[in-house]
Amino acid sequence: MWAFFDNLLNAILPPRCIKCGAVIADDSGLCADCFNEINFISAPYCQKCGHPFETTPSAGKMLCGRCMKNLKTPFRFSRSAVHYDEASKNLILAFKFMDKTDNAATLARWLNLAGRDIWAAGVDLMLPVPLHYTRLLKRRYNQCALLAAELHKLNGVPTDYTSLVKHRRTRPQVEFSGHERIKNLKGAFSVKHPEKIKGKRVVLIDDVMTTGSTLKECALALKRAGARSVDTLTVARVV
Ligand SMILES: [Zn+2]
Ligand SMILES: [Zn+2]
């Protein structure tokens, strides 16, 4: 019965490539041409921060130079699905600013695959990176919350949309570089319900990891609230 309705729906509204709009045979999200343009991050990569390696490192050295130096980071694991480049940029900007909210289902499938090390290590809660309420009113949706909701349908990990809040409005991060980015966000996030976070292994869901300062500020707030570990899972990252 459902197959009949599925076929009927596909005949009326055939699935389309979320990038170029071409009609596609299945609901994989992208046509073959657009899929080939996307630069997926695959092994080998640093086991901790997920930074992709050009070549396979020698046995036992699955950490990048930075992680080997044991630099202080609030993250247990970081993973991203794709490189942030021209091909993925348009897809993400359309999803974020131009109401292409249908893209969430495809992007969540990528997140689910990219996060396999995180699911294997065990995680209790997924938390989308929050927007300040004034930004949310303007944009009408939080793209990270949409990603988390779609991801929850795939992996069943509980999602918390309300505990982590951005209580201070900040200038867009693109206006700053380096240390200024960290300063811009300092103390902008807080945890409203610390009892829901205490002792939990949480994963932050975001669209793009640029320098990681947003995710770091969120992680520090979560650690202050007693989170046992914080991972990050983003659709794309600047490599
Ligand atoms: Zn396409
Ligand atoms: Zn690393």
Short mmCIF file of C-alpha atoms and ligand atoms in Angstrom, two decimals:
data_model
loop_
_atom_site.label_atom_id
_atom_site.label_comp_id
_atom_site.label_asym_id
_atom_site.label_seq_id
_atom_site.Cartn_x
_atom_site.Cartn_y
_atom_site.Cartn_z
CA MET A 1 0.00 0.00 0.00
CA TRP A 2 2.69 2.47 1.07
CA ALA A 3 4.80 1.48 -1.93
CA PHE A 4 1.86 2.46 -4.15
CA PHE A 5 1.65 5.92 -2.57
CA ASP A 6 5.43 6.26 -2.74
CA ASN A 7 5.39 5.51 -6.45
CA LEU A 8 2.48 7.88 -6.99
CA LEU A 9 4.25 10.65 -5.10
CA ASN A 10 7.46 10.05 -7.04
CA ALA A 11 5.51 10.34 -10.30
CA ILE A 12 3.99 13.68 -9.25
CA LEU A 13 6.96 15.05 -7.33
CA PRO A 14 10.05 13.17 -8.49
CA PRO A 15 13.10 13.47 -6.20
CA ARG A 16 15.47 16.18 -7.34
CA CYS A 17 19.16 16.85 -6.86
CA ILE A 18 19.40 19.27 -3.92
CA LYS A 19 22.24 21.10 -5.66
CA CYS A 20 21.27 21.56 -9.32
CA GLY A 21 17.59 20.55 -9.25
CA ALA A 22 17.90 17.76 -11.87
CA VAL A 23 15.41 14.90 -11.51
CA ILE A 24 17.13 11.87 -9.95
CA ALA A 25 16.16 8.20 -9.80
CA ASP A 26 16.30 7.72 -6.02
CA ASP A 27 16.21 9.88 -2.90
CA SER A 28 20.00 9.95 -2.45
CA GLY A 29 19.90 13.76 -2.66
CA LEU A 30 22.43 14.48 -5.40
CA CYS A 31 22.73 13.69 -9.10
CA ALA A 32 25.88 11.84 -10.19
CA ASP A 33 27.58 15.02 -11.47
CA CYS A 34 26.99 17.00 -8.27
CA PHE A 35 27.94 14.00 -6.12
CA ASN A 36 31.30 13.82 -7.91
CA GLU A 37 31.96 17.48 -7.16
CA ILE A 38 31.52 17.03 -3.40
CA ASN A 39 34.77 16.35 -1.61
CA PHE A 40 33.88 13.82 1.10
CA ILE A 41 36.29 13.36 4.00
CA SER A 42 37.29 9.70 4.17
CA ALA A 43 39.97 7.68 5.96
CA PRO A 44 42.76 8.22 6.73
CA TYR A 45 42.11 11.04 9.18
CA CYS A 46 43.23 11.96 12.71
CA GLN A 47 41.39 9.72 15.16
CA LYS A 48 40.83 12.62 17.54
CA CYS A 49 40.19 15.82 15.58
CA GLY A 50 39.18 14.21 12.27
CA HIS A 51 41.69 16.22 10.22
CA PRO A 52 42.17 14.32 6.93
CA PHE A 53 45.65 12.97 6.10
CA GLU A 54 47.14 13.16 2.60
CA THR A 55 48.73 9.75 2.98
CA THR A 56 48.24 6.86 5.38
CA PRO A 57 50.41 7.47 8.46
CA SER A 58 52.68 4.69 9.72
CA ALA A 59 51.11 2.14 12.05
CA GLY A 60 50.07 3.41 15.45
CA LYS A 61 50.25 7.08 14.40
CA MET A 62 46.64 7.87 13.73
CA LEU A 63 46.88 11.31 15.37
CA CYS A 64 47.80 14.56 13.63
CA GLY A 65 50.74 16.65 14.81
CA ARG A 66 48.54 18.97 16.85
CA CYS A 67 46.73 16.17 18.65
CA MET A 68 50.01 14.35 19.29
CA LYS A 69 51.31 17.43 21.07
CA ASN A 70 48.29 17.00 23.32
CA LEU A 71 47.22 20.62 22.92
CA LYS A 72 44.36 21.43 25.24
CA THR A 73 41.02 20.96 23.48
CA PRO A 74 37.59 20.62 25.03
CA PHE A 75 36.60 18.00 22.43
CA ARG A 76 36.79 14.21 22.66
CA PHE A 77 36.26 13.62 18.92
CA SER A 78 35.56 15.94 15.99
CA ARG A 79 34.19 14.67 12.69
CA SER A 80 32.99 16.33 9.49
CA ALA A 81 31.39 14.86 6.38
CA VAL A 82 32.86 17.03 3.61
CA HIS A 83 35.51 19.63 2.82
CA TYR A 84 34.20 23.20 2.87
CA ASP A 85 34.89 24.28 -0.71
CA GLU A 86 33.03 25.87 -3.63
CA ALA A 87 30.90 22.75 -4.21
CA SER A 88 29.71 22.30 -0.62
CA LYS A 89 29.55 26.03 0.15
CA ASN A 90 26.58 26.73 -2.17
CA LEU A 91 24.71 23.75 -0.81
CA ILE A 92 25.20 24.85 2.80
CA LEU A 93 24.51 28.55 2.20
CA ALA A 94 21.24 27.68 0.44
CA PHE A 95 20.28 25.44 3.36
CA LYS A 96 21.24 28.06 5.93
CA PHE A 97 19.93 31.29 4.45
CA MET A 98 17.64 30.53 1.52
CA ASP A 99 14.99 28.29 3.07
CA LYS A 100 16.28 25.12 1.39
CA THR A 101 15.32 23.23 4.53
CA ASP A 102 14.58 20.04 2.56
CA ASN A 103 18.35 19.62 2.25
CA ALA A 104 18.47 18.63 5.93
CA ALA A 105 17.57 14.99 5.23
CA THR A 106 20.47 14.47 2.81
CA LEU A 107 22.96 16.38 4.98
CA ALA A 108 21.87 14.36 8.04
CA ARG A 109 22.62 11.13 6.17
CA TRP A 110 26.15 12.42 5.57
CA LEU A 111 26.43 13.37 9.25
CA ASN A 112 25.29 9.93 10.33
CA LEU A 113 28.07 8.30 8.27
CA ALA A 114 30.73 10.83 9.31
CA GLY A 115 29.82 10.32 12.98
CA ARG A 116 30.30 6.53 13.08
CA ASP A 117 33.34 6.76 15.42
CA ILE A 118 31.27 8.93 17.77
CA TRP A 119 28.31 6.53 17.80
CA ALA A 120 30.73 3.63 18.36
CA ALA A 121 32.38 5.38 21.32
CA GLY A 122 28.95 6.08 22.81
CA VAL A 123 27.04 9.32 23.17
CA ASP A 124 24.00 10.28 25.29
CA LEU A 125 22.75 13.52 23.74
CA MET A 126 22.90 15.51 20.51
CA LEU A 127 22.84 19.31 20.88
CA PRO A 128 22.45 21.64 17.91
CA VAL A 129 24.55 24.82 18.11
CA PRO A 130 21.95 27.43 19.12
CA LEU A 131 21.20 30.79 17.51
CA HIS A 132 20.51 33.95 19.51
CA TYR A 133 16.71 34.38 19.58
CA THR A 134 16.87 37.60 17.53
CA ARG A 135 18.68 35.72 14.75
CA LEU A 136 16.20 32.85 15.03
CA LEU A 137 13.27 35.26 14.61
CA LYS A 138 14.89 36.71 11.52
CA ARG A 139 15.83 33.41 9.89
CA ARG A 140 12.72 31.57 11.20
CA TYR A 141 14.63 28.30 11.67
CA ASN A 142 17.85 27.05 13.18
CA GLN A 143 19.56 25.00 10.48
CA CYS A 144 21.52 23.02 13.11
CA ALA A 145 18.31 22.03 14.91
CA LEU A 146 16.87 20.77 11.60
CA LEU A 147 20.02 18.68 11.07
CA ALA A 148 19.78 17.23 14.59
CA ALA A 149 16.09 16.37 14.12
CA GLU A 150 16.81 14.52 10.86
CA LEU A 151 19.84 12.80 12.38
CA HIS A 152 17.73 11.63 15.33
CA LYS A 153 15.42 9.82 12.86
CA LEU A 154 18.46 7.88 11.63
CA ASN A 155 20.35 7.07 14.83
CA GLY A 156 17.76 7.45 17.60
CA VAL A 157 20.17 9.40 19.84
CA PRO A 158 18.14 11.77 22.09
CA THR A 159 18.29 15.43 21.09
CA ASP A 160 18.20 18.42 23.44
CA TYR A 161 17.15 21.68 21.78
CA THR A 162 16.78 23.87 24.86
CA SER A 163 19.58 23.34 27.39
CA LEU A 164 22.34 25.09 25.46
CA VAL A 165 21.51 28.74 24.71
CA LYS A 166 23.22 31.66 23.07
CA HIS A 167 22.32 34.40 25.51
CA ARG A 168 24.41 37.19 24.00
CA ARG A 169 24.15 38.55 20.47
CA THR A 170 27.47 38.54 18.61
CA ARG A 171 28.75 39.99 15.34
CA PRO A 172 28.95 37.45 12.47
CA GLN A 173 32.20 35.46 12.79
CA VAL A 174 33.10 36.13 9.14
CA GLU A 175 33.89 39.73 10.13
CA PHE A 176 36.77 38.57 12.31
CA SER A 177 39.86 36.43 12.09
CA GLY A 178 42.07 34.56 14.53
CA HIS A 179 41.98 35.78 18.11
CA GLU A 180 39.20 38.30 17.38
CA ARG A 181 36.85 35.38 16.63
CA ILE A 182 37.45 33.93 20.08
CA LYS A 183 36.96 37.34 21.72
CA ASN A 184 33.73 37.94 19.82
CA LEU A 185 32.15 34.77 21.25
CA LYS A 186 33.61 34.79 24.76
CA GLY A 187 30.87 33.83 27.22
CA ALA A 188 28.11 34.03 24.58
CA PHE A 189 26.76 30.52 25.34
CA SER A 190 25.38 29.10 28.56
CA VAL A 191 23.53 26.04 29.79
CA LYS A 192 20.00 26.63 30.99
CA HIS A 193 19.38 23.16 32.43
CA PRO A 194 22.75 21.94 33.80
CA GLU A 195 21.03 18.95 35.43
CA LYS A 196 20.24 17.60 31.93
CA ILE A 197 23.90 17.88 30.86
CA LYS A 198 25.74 16.76 34.00
CA GLY A 199 27.60 13.48 33.49
CA LYS A 200 26.45 13.18 29.84
CA ARG A 201 28.49 12.46 26.73
CA VAL A 202 27.24 15.05 24.27
CA VAL A 203 27.82 15.79 20.60
CA LEU A 204 27.44 19.28 19.14
CA ILE A 205 25.80 19.46 15.70
CA ASP A 206 26.81 22.34 13.41
CA ASP A 207 26.90 23.07 9.68
CA VAL A 208 30.46 24.33 9.20
CA MET A 209 33.61 24.20 11.33
CA THR A 210 35.86 27.08 10.31
CA THR A 211 38.32 27.80 13.13
CA GLY A 212 36.21 25.91 15.68
CA SER A 213 35.78 28.92 18.00
CA THR A 214 31.96 28.65 18.10
CA LEU A 215 32.10 24.95 18.91
CA LYS A 216 34.83 25.58 21.49
CA GLU A 217 32.76 28.22 23.31
CA CYS A 218 29.77 25.85 23.35
CA ALA A 219 31.96 23.02 24.64
CA LEU A 220 33.35 25.17 27.46
CA ALA A 221 29.81 26.07 28.58
CA LEU A 222 28.84 22.38 28.48
CA LYS A 223 31.95 21.37 30.44
CA ARG A 224 31.14 23.99 33.08
CA ALA A 225 27.70 22.37 33.34
CA GLY A 226 29.37 19.01 34.01
CA ALA A 227 29.31 17.28 30.60
CA ARG A 228 31.44 14.13 30.70
CA SER A 229 32.66 14.56 27.12
CA VAL A 230 31.92 16.82 24.17
CA ASP A 231 32.25 15.77 20.51
CA THR A 232 31.61 17.85 17.41
CA LEU A 233 29.92 16.70 14.22
CA THR A 234 29.68 19.13 11.32
CA VAL A 235 28.55 18.83 7.73
CA ALA A 236 31.67 20.60 6.42
CA ARG A 237 34.99 21.85 7.67
CA VAL A 238 37.64 24.21 6.43
CA VAL A 239 40.74 22.07 6.01
ZN ZN B 1 22.94 17.89 -9.41
ZN ZN B 2 44.18 15.74 15.23
#
